[in-house]
PDB file of C-alpha atoms in Angstrom:
ATOM      1  CA  MET A  28      -8.338  -7.402  58.667  1.00 48.00           C
ATOM      2  CA  GLY A  29      -6.344  -9.876  56.604  1.00 51.00           C
ATOM      3  CA  ARG A  30      -7.449 -13.057  54.868  1.00 53.00           C
ATOM      4  CA  ALA A  31      -5.706 -15.291  57.399  1.00 60.00           C
ATOM      5  CA  PHE A  32      -7.318 -13.601  60.406  1.00 50.00           C
ATOM      6  CA  GLU A  33     -10.820 -13.682  58.943  1.00 54.00           C
ATOM      7  CA  TYR A  34     -10.497 -17.373  58.053  1.00 54.00           C
ATOM      8  CA  ARG A  35      -9.159 -18.322  61.495  1.00 57.00           C
ATOM      9  CA  LYS A  36     -11.847 -16.275  63.272  1.00 53.00           C
ATOM     10  CA  ALA A  37     -14.649 -17.789  61.194  1.00 53.00           C
ATOM     11  CA  THR A  38     -13.499 -21.361  61.756  1.00 53.00           C
ATOM     12  CA  LYS A  39     -12.243 -21.129  65.346  1.00 49.00           C
ATOM     13  CA  MET A  40     -15.365 -22.563  66.955  1.00 38.00           C
ATOM     14  CA  LYS A  41     -15.307 -25.569  64.608  1.00 44.00           C
ATOM     15  CA  ARG A  42     -11.703 -26.543  65.193  1.00 43.00           C
ATOM     16  CA  TRP A  43     -12.000 -27.894  68.701  1.00 34.00           C
ATOM     17  CA  GLY A  44     -14.466 -30.232  70.249  1.00 38.00           C
ATOM     18  CA  HIS A  45     -16.017 -29.607  73.639  1.00 45.00           C
ATOM     19  CA  MET A  46     -13.890 -28.439  76.560  1.00 56.00           C
ATOM     20  CA  ALA A  47     -12.893 -31.877  77.893  1.00 61.00           C
ATOM     21  CA  LYS A  48     -11.688 -32.952  74.452  1.00 76.00           C
ATOM     22  CA  THR A  49      -9.751 -29.700  74.082  1.00 83.00           C
ATOM     23  CA  PHE A  50      -7.933 -30.353  77.347  1.00 86.00           C
ATOM     24  CA  THR A  51      -7.103 -33.900  76.232  1.00 86.00           C
ATOM     25  CA  LYS A  52      -5.565 -32.580  73.033  1.00 86.00           C
ATOM     26  CA  ILE A  53      -3.536 -29.941  74.840  1.00 90.00           C
ATOM     27  CA  GLY A  54      -2.346 -32.640  77.241  1.00 89.00           C
ATOM     28  CA  LYS A  55      -0.899 -34.579  74.301  1.00 88.00           C
ATOM     29  CA  GLN A  56       0.860 -31.457  73.057  1.00 90.00           C
ATOM     30  CA  ILE A  57       2.351 -30.947  76.504  1.00 91.00           C
ATOM     31  CA  SER A  58       3.585 -34.544  76.498  1.00 88.00           C
ATOM     32  CA  ILE A  59       5.496 -34.039  73.244  1.00 87.00           C
ATOM     33  CA  ALA A  60       6.952 -30.704  74.381  1.00 89.00           C
ATOM     34  CA  VAL A  61       8.109 -32.070  77.750  1.00 90.00           C
ATOM     35  CA  LYS A  62       9.725 -35.143  76.214  1.00 86.00           C
ATOM     36  CA  ALA A  63      11.524 -32.980  73.641  1.00 83.00           C
ATOM     37  CA  GLY A  64      12.660 -30.110  75.865  1.00 88.00           C
ATOM     38  CA  GLY A  65      12.067 -30.982  79.505  1.00 90.00           C
ATOM     39  CA  PRO A  66       9.436 -29.949  82.088  1.00 91.00           C
ATOM     40  CA  ASP A  67      10.855 -26.496  82.899  1.00 93.00           C
ATOM     41  CA  ALA A  68       8.817 -23.983  80.901  1.00 91.00           C
ATOM     42  CA  ASP A  69      11.467 -21.282  81.439  1.00 89.00           C
ATOM     43  CA  ASN A  70      13.921 -23.358  79.422  1.00 90.00           C
ATOM     44  CA  ASN A  71      11.422 -24.921  77.008  1.00 91.00           C
ATOM     45  CA  PRO A  72       9.969 -22.426  74.475  1.00 89.00           C
ATOM     46  CA  ALA A  73       7.607 -25.012  72.957  1.00 89.00           C
ATOM     47  CA  LEU A  74       6.134 -25.798  76.377  1.00 92.00           C
ATOM     48  CA  ARG A  75       5.716 -22.077  77.134  1.00 92.00           C
ATOM     49  CA  ALA A  76       3.757 -21.649  73.911  1.00 90.00           C
ATOM     50  CA  ILE A  77       1.456 -24.566  74.720  1.00 92.00           C
ATOM     51  CA  ILE A  78       0.854 -23.288  78.252  1.00 92.00           C
ATOM     52  CA  ALA A  79      -0.122 -19.903  76.767  1.00 90.00           C
ATOM     53  CA  ASN A  80      -2.610 -21.686  74.509  1.00 89.00           C
ATOM     54  CA  ALA A  81      -3.904 -23.659  77.498  1.00 91.00           C
ATOM     55  CA  ARG A  82      -4.601 -20.416  79.367  1.00 89.00           C
ATOM     56  CA  ARG A  83      -6.448 -19.028  76.349  1.00 85.00           C
ATOM     57  CA  GLU A  84      -8.637 -22.163  76.361  1.00 87.00           C
ATOM     58  CA  ASN A  85      -9.238 -21.712  80.128  1.00 89.00           C
ATOM     59  CA  MET A  86      -7.522 -24.980  80.978  1.00 91.00           C
ATOM     60  CA  PRO A  87      -7.081 -25.087  84.792  1.00 91.00           C
ATOM     61  CA  LYS A  88      -3.519 -24.676  86.057  1.00 92.00           C
ATOM     62  CA  GLU A  89      -3.707 -27.990  87.931  1.00 93.00           C
ATOM     63  CA  ASN A  90      -4.577 -29.780  84.670  1.00 92.00           C
ATOM     64  CA  VAL A  91      -1.490 -28.308  83.017  1.00 92.00           C
ATOM     65  CA  GLU A  92       0.727 -29.299  85.950  1.00 92.00           C
ATOM     66  CA  ARG A  93      -0.720 -32.818  85.928  1.00 91.00           C
ATOM     67  CA  ALA A  94      -0.063 -33.167  82.200  1.00 90.00           C
ATOM     68  CA  ILE A  95       3.564 -32.102  82.672  1.00 91.00           C
ATOM     69  CA  LYS A  96       4.007 -34.569  85.540  1.00 89.00           C
ATOM     70  CA  ASN A  97       2.415 -37.392  83.538  1.00 87.00           C
ATOM     71  CA  ALA A  98       4.677 -36.662  80.570  1.00 86.00           C
ATOM     72  CA  MET A  99       7.707 -37.305  82.775  1.00 83.00           C
ATOM     73  CA  GLY A 100       6.484 -40.803  83.676  1.00 74.00           C
ATOM     74  CA  LYS A 101       8.400 -43.727  82.228  1.00 53.00           C
ATOM     75  CA  ASP A 102       5.265 -45.505  81.089  1.00 52.00           C
ATOM     76  CA  GLN A 103       3.916 -42.641  79.031  1.00 53.00           C
ATOM     77  CA  SER A 104       3.442 -43.352  75.332  1.00 62.00           C
ATOM     78  CA  ASP A 105       5.441 -41.450  72.749  1.00 77.00           C
ATOM     79  CA  TYR A 106       3.207 -39.424  70.466  1.00 84.00           C
ATOM     80  CA  LYS A 107       4.004 -38.585  66.863  1.00 87.00           C
ATOM     81  CA  GLU A 108       2.721 -35.649  64.851  1.00 88.00           C
ATOM     82  CA  VAL A 109       1.160 -36.914  61.618  1.00 93.00           C
ATOM     83  CA  THR A 110      -0.837 -34.939  59.047  1.00 93.00           C
ATOM     84  CA  TYR A 111      -3.317 -36.609  56.703  1.00 95.00           C
ATOM     85  CA  GLU A 112      -4.746 -34.878  53.660  1.00 95.00           C
ATOM     86  CA  GLY A 113      -7.243 -35.573  50.938  1.00 96.00           C
ATOM     87  CA  TYR A 114     -10.478 -34.471  49.315  1.00 96.00           C
ATOM     88  CA  GLY A 115     -13.815 -34.578  51.072  1.00 96.00           C
ATOM     89  CA  PRO A 116     -17.203 -34.338  49.386  1.00 96.00           C
ATOM     90  CA  TYR A 117     -17.736 -31.735  46.640  1.00 96.00           C
ATOM     91  CA  GLY A 118     -14.001 -31.428  46.012  1.00 95.00           C
ATOM     92  CA  VAL A 119     -13.234 -29.676  49.300  1.00 96.00           C
ATOM     93  CA  ALA A 120      -9.627 -30.141  50.441  1.00 95.00           C
ATOM     94  CA  VAL A 121      -9.185 -31.455  53.993  1.00 95.00           C
ATOM     95  CA  PHE A 122      -6.084 -31.430  56.221  1.00 93.00           C
ATOM     96  CA  VAL A 123      -6.128 -33.458  59.451  1.00 95.00           C
ATOM     97  CA  ASP A 124      -3.451 -32.799  62.079  1.00 93.00           C
ATOM     98  CA  THR A 125      -3.019 -35.646  64.565  1.00 93.00           C
ATOM     99  CA  LEU A 126      -0.953 -36.637  67.595  1.00 91.00           C
ATOM    100  CA  THR A 127      -0.855 -40.403  67.828  1.00 91.00           C
ATOM    101  CA  ASP A 128       0.911 -43.279  69.543  1.00 89.00           C
ATOM    102  CA  ASN A 129      -0.527 -45.732  67.007  1.00 93.00           C
ATOM    103  CA  THR A 130      -0.431 -44.601  63.373  1.00 94.00           C
ATOM    104  CA  THR A 131      -2.172 -47.787  62.181  1.00 96.00           C
ATOM    105  CA  ARG A 132      -5.181 -46.994  64.348  1.00 96.00           C
ATOM    106  CA  THR A 133      -5.199 -43.319  63.433  1.00 96.00           C
ATOM    107  CA  VAL A 134      -4.935 -43.699  59.658  1.00 96.00           C
ATOM    108  CA  GLY A 135      -7.688 -46.335  59.827  1.00 97.00           C
ATOM    109  CA  ASP A 136      -9.963 -43.977  61.743  1.00 97.00           C
ATOM    110  CA  VAL A 137      -9.279 -41.053  59.413  1.00 97.00           C
ATOM    111  CA  ARG A 138      -9.703 -43.159  56.265  1.00 97.00           C
ATOM    112  CA  SER A 139     -13.020 -44.535  57.529  1.00 97.00           C
ATOM    113  CA  VAL A 140     -14.451 -41.010  57.741  1.00 97.00           C
ATOM    114  CA  PHE A 141     -13.155 -40.053  54.299  1.00 97.00           C
ATOM    115  CA  ASN A 142     -14.733 -43.215  52.885  1.00 97.00           C
ATOM    116  CA  LYS A 143     -18.024 -42.632  54.685  1.00 97.00           C
ATOM    117  CA  PHE A 144     -18.337 -39.203  53.080  1.00 97.00           C
ATOM    118  CA  SER A 145     -17.206 -40.373  49.630  1.00 95.00           C
ATOM    119  CA  GLY A 146     -13.859 -38.645  49.993  1.00 95.00           C
ATOM    120  CA  ASN A 147     -10.353 -39.718  49.043  1.00 95.00           C
ATOM    121  CA  LEU A 148      -7.378 -39.814  51.397  1.00 95.00           C
ATOM    122  CA  GLY A 149      -4.278 -38.704  49.479  1.00 91.00           C
ATOM    123  CA  THR A 150      -0.535 -38.931  49.989  1.00 89.00           C
ATOM    124  CA  THR A 151       1.344 -36.529  52.269  1.00 85.00           C
ATOM    125  CA  GLY A 152       2.084 -33.276  50.476  1.00 86.00           C
ATOM    126  CA  SER A 153      -0.397 -33.858  47.664  1.00 88.00           C
ATOM    127  CA  LEU A 154      -2.540 -30.867  48.665  1.00 89.00           C
ATOM    128  CA  SER A 155       0.136 -28.582  50.083  1.00 86.00           C
ATOM    129  CA  PHE A 156      -0.258 -26.221  47.132  1.00 90.00           C
ATOM    130  CA  LEU A 157      -3.771 -25.346  48.329  1.00 91.00           C
ATOM    131  CA  PHE A 158      -2.670 -24.179  51.789  1.00 91.00           C
ATOM    132  CA  ASP A 159      -0.068 -21.855  53.292  1.00 90.00           C
ATOM    133  CA  HIS A 160       1.568 -23.337  56.386  1.00 90.00           C
ATOM    134  CA  LYS A 161       2.089 -20.579  58.960  1.00 91.00           C
ATOM    135  CA  SER A 162       3.267 -20.028  62.492  1.00 92.00           C
ATOM    136  CA  VAL A 163       0.820 -17.732  64.277  1.00 93.00           C
ATOM    137  CA  PHE A 164       1.530 -15.592  67.338  1.00 94.00           C
ATOM    138  CA  THR A 165      -0.970 -13.539  69.294  1.00 93.00           C
ATOM    139  CA  PHE A 166       0.258 -11.135  71.938  1.00 94.00           C
ATOM    140  CA  LYS A 167      -1.075  -8.329  74.090  1.00 93.00           C
ATOM    141  CA  LYS A 168      -0.746  -4.905  72.563  1.00 91.00           C
ATOM    142  CA  LYS A 169       1.789  -2.664  74.309  1.00 89.00           C
ATOM    143  CA  GLU A 170       1.166   1.040  74.653  1.00 86.00           C
ATOM    144  CA  GLY A 171       3.131   3.001  72.079  1.00 86.00           C
ATOM    145  CA  ILE A 172       3.998  -0.087  70.037  1.00 87.00           C
ATOM    146  CA  ASP A 173       5.414   0.645  66.575  1.00 89.00           C
ATOM    147  CA  MET A 174       4.234  -2.310  64.492  1.00 89.00           C
ATOM    148  CA  ASP A 175       6.258  -1.251  61.447  1.00 90.00           C
ATOM    149  CA  GLU A 176       9.412  -1.380  63.560  1.00 91.00           C
ATOM    150  CA  LEU A 177       8.480  -4.737  65.097  1.00 91.00           C
ATOM    151  CA  ILE A 178       7.744  -6.281  61.691  1.00 91.00           C
ATOM    152  CA  LEU A 179      11.046  -4.919  60.385  1.00 92.00           C
ATOM    153  CA  ASP A 180      12.841  -6.608  63.292  1.00 90.00           C
ATOM    154  CA  LEU A 181      11.087  -9.907  62.505  1.00 92.00           C
ATOM    155  CA  ILE A 182      11.251  -9.838  58.712  1.00 92.00           C
ATOM    156  CA  ASP A 183      14.386 -11.994  58.727  1.00 88.00           C
ATOM    157  CA  TYR A 184      12.277 -14.718  60.361  1.00 90.00           C
ATOM    158  CA  GLY A 185       9.764 -14.709  57.525  1.00 90.00           C
ATOM    159  CA  VAL A 186       7.127 -12.681  59.357  1.00 93.00           C
ATOM    160  CA  GLU A 187       4.600 -11.111  56.993  1.00 90.00           C
ATOM    161  CA  ASP A 188       4.081  -7.348  56.924  1.00 88.00           C
ATOM    162  CA  GLU A 189       0.325  -7.930  57.222  1.00 85.00           C
ATOM    163  CA  PHE A 190      -0.852  -8.229  60.828  1.00 89.00           C
ATOM    164  CA  ASP A 191      -4.257  -8.280  62.509  1.00 89.00           C
ATOM    165  CA  GLU A 192      -5.489  -6.284  65.461  1.00 89.00           C
ATOM    166  CA  ASP A 193      -8.312  -7.425  67.707  1.00 88.00           C
ATOM    167  CA  GLU A 194      -9.752  -4.406  69.512  1.00 87.00           C
ATOM    168  CA  GLU A 195     -11.953  -6.517  71.794  1.00 88.00           C
ATOM    169  CA  GLU A 196      -9.055  -8.644  73.024  1.00 87.00           C
ATOM    170  CA  ASP A 197      -6.559  -5.745  72.810  1.00 91.00           C
ATOM    171  CA  SER A 198      -4.199  -8.075  70.992  1.00 92.00           C
ATOM    172  CA  ILE A 199      -2.210  -8.358  67.787  1.00 93.00           C
ATOM    173  CA  THR A 200      -1.709 -11.436  65.617  1.00 93.00           C
ATOM    174  CA  ILE A 201       1.245 -11.926  63.289  1.00 94.00           C
ATOM    175  CA  TYR A 202       2.053 -14.678  60.785  1.00 94.00           C
ATOM    176  CA  GLY A 203       5.454 -16.108  59.925  1.00 94.00           C
ATOM    177  CA  ASP A 204       7.553 -18.937  58.562  1.00 93.00           C
ATOM    178  CA  PRO A 205       6.862 -22.175  60.516  1.00 92.00           C
ATOM    179  CA  LYS A 206      10.586 -22.943  60.524  1.00 92.00           C
ATOM    180  CA  SER A 207      11.207 -19.738  62.486  1.00 93.00           C
ATOM    181  CA  PHE A 208       8.670 -20.507  65.231  1.00 92.00           C
ATOM    182  CA  GLY A 209      11.247 -20.578  68.038  1.00 90.00           C
ATOM    183  CA  ASP A 210      13.101 -17.476  66.845  1.00 92.00           C
ATOM    184  CA  ILE A 211       9.885 -15.444  66.553  1.00 94.00           C
ATOM    185  CA  GLN A 212       8.731 -16.529  69.995  1.00 93.00           C
ATOM    186  CA  LYS A 213      12.132 -15.705  71.520  1.00 91.00           C
ATOM    187  CA  HIS A 214      12.170 -12.232  69.962  1.00 92.00           C
ATOM    188  CA  LEU A 215       8.693 -11.404  71.247  1.00 93.00           C
ATOM    189  CA  GLU A 216       9.455 -12.632  74.767  1.00 92.00           C
ATOM    190  CA  GLU A 217      12.829 -10.859  74.937  1.00 92.00           C
ATOM    191  CA  ASN A 218      11.136  -7.608  73.958  1.00 91.00           C
ATOM    192  CA  GLY A 219       8.555  -7.845  76.706  1.00 92.00           C
ATOM    193  CA  PHE A 220       5.491  -8.948  74.734  1.00 93.00           C
ATOM    194  CA  GLU A 221       2.954 -11.121  76.560  1.00 92.00           C
ATOM    195  CA  VAL A 222       2.351 -14.012  74.163  1.00 92.00           C
ATOM    196  CA  THR A 223      -1.195 -15.304  74.616  1.00 91.00           C
ATOM    197  CA  GLY A 224      -1.239 -17.756  71.728  1.00 90.00           C
ATOM    198  CA  ALA A 225       1.349 -19.543  69.605  1.00 91.00           C
ATOM    199  CA  GLU A 226       0.517 -22.250  67.110  1.00 89.00           C
ATOM    200  CA  PHE A 227       0.930 -23.632  63.631  1.00 89.00           C
ATOM    201  CA  THR A 228      -1.930 -23.392  61.178  1.00 89.00           C
ATOM    202  CA  TYR A 229      -2.896 -23.993  57.572  1.00 90.00           C
ATOM    203  CA  ILE A 230      -4.507 -21.074  55.740  1.00 89.00           C
ATOM    204  CA  PRO A 231      -6.240 -21.980  52.447  1.00 91.00           C
ATOM    205  CA  ASN A 232      -5.120 -19.855  49.506  1.00 88.00           C
ATOM    206  CA  ASP A 233      -8.039 -20.908  47.310  1.00 87.00           C
ATOM    207  CA  LEU A 234     -11.399 -20.927  49.089  1.00 92.00           C
ATOM    208  CA  LYS A 235     -14.098 -23.136  47.609  1.00 94.00           C
ATOM    209  CA  GLU A 236     -17.706 -21.953  47.405  1.00 95.00           C
ATOM    210  CA  VAL A 237     -20.324 -24.424  48.653  1.00 95.00           C
ATOM    211  CA  THR A 238     -24.090 -24.449  49.012  1.00 96.00           C
ATOM    212  CA  PRO A 239     -25.725 -24.503  52.477  1.00 95.00           C
ATOM    213  CA  GLU A 240     -26.568 -28.194  51.995  1.00 96.00           C
ATOM    214  CA  GLN A 241     -22.993 -29.026  50.981  1.00 97.00           C
ATOM    215  CA  ARG A 242     -21.641 -27.056  53.950  1.00 95.00           C
ATOM    216  CA  GLU A 243     -23.804 -29.098  56.315  1.00 95.00           C
ATOM    217  CA  THR A 244     -22.349 -32.353  54.940  1.00 97.00           C
ATOM    218  CA  ILE A 245     -18.762 -31.132  55.161  1.00 95.00           C
ATOM    219  CA  ASP A 246     -19.304 -29.851  58.700  1.00 94.00           C
ATOM    220  CA  LYS A 247     -20.561 -33.317  59.662  1.00 96.00           C
ATOM    221  CA  MET A 248     -17.408 -34.852  58.208  1.00 96.00           C
ATOM    222  CA  VAL A 249     -15.216 -32.444  60.189  1.00 94.00           C
ATOM    223  CA  GLU A 250     -17.147 -33.230  63.371  1.00 93.00           C
ATOM    224  CA  LYS A 251     -16.677 -36.976  62.828  1.00 95.00           C
ATOM    225  CA  LEU A 252     -12.934 -36.483  62.410  1.00 95.00           C
ATOM    226  CA  GLU A 253     -12.705 -34.286  65.505  1.00 91.00           C
ATOM    227  CA  ASP A 254     -14.467 -36.976  67.545  1.00 91.00           C
ATOM    228  CA  PHE A 255     -11.254 -39.052  67.445  1.00 93.00           C
ATOM    229  CA  ASP A 256      -8.928 -38.348  70.378  1.00 89.00           C
ATOM    230  CA  ASP A 257      -5.906 -38.537  68.068  1.00 92.00           C
ATOM    231  CA  VAL A 258      -7.156 -35.675  65.892  1.00 93.00           C
ATOM    232  CA  GLN A 259      -5.911 -32.258  66.938  1.00 91.00           C
ATOM    233  CA  THR A 260      -7.207 -29.920  64.244  1.00 90.00           C
ATOM    234  CA  VAL A 261      -9.080 -30.218  60.956  1.00 93.00           C
ATOM    235  CA  TYR A 262      -8.654 -27.634  58.195  1.00 93.00           C
ATOM    236  CA  THR A 263     -10.603 -27.280  54.961  1.00 94.00           C
ATOM    237  CA  ASN A 264     -10.566 -24.818  52.081  1.00 94.00           C
ATOM    238  CA  MET A 265     -14.342 -24.410  52.315  1.00 93.00           C
ATOM    239  CA  LYS A 266     -15.226 -20.717  52.211  1.00 90.00           C
ATOM    240  CA  PRO A 267     -16.473 -19.575  55.666  1.00 85.00           C
ATOM    241  CA  GLU A 268     -20.029 -18.369  55.999  1.00 81.00           C
TER     242      GLU A 268
END
């Protein structure tokens, strides 16, 4: 399996908080997708992708429908996607993806955690060289699928020739250019693939070794950041256990 898959698998359980918090975060994503492309999932690729992720997280259908309905309300706040980046303790790079309706509040919350753990919040883009930004699609494996042919079809969209297969889930995961998210999703759907997950992610290209004691401190910092409702996902370049 590839570097990206192993990193995502090792860190998956640390990315989200408990179930209720996960549903809250997905609800915010739904709000942005509905406001940008409307409430009809058939005509809104971004919303379809989020609904697929919601199913993977076992979010009840009624919760999804309620989030879509709420997003159509006139009094709903407009959320913005903002990424914060900096160094945590022991020189570990940290990316924090947020959805916020109050950037002043959010940056204050994020900075307070960095300060508490003797970290430094940097400027946007200052650590981009340490991570590869990817669009990630997971779909059910079809009988007789020719992955070489599929990758060849998608290569114009920046899809990598390295893919990962999960035998337990009977699924395949591919990685591509974030700018081609919609085109990749459209191609998969038009060719009859059942997309079970679609997201953006940051994959570290330079993993940092840490001691068990250092890992415990960094994990505490990540947990503190994830406690904030505005925080969607936290990424680090700490080498997984």
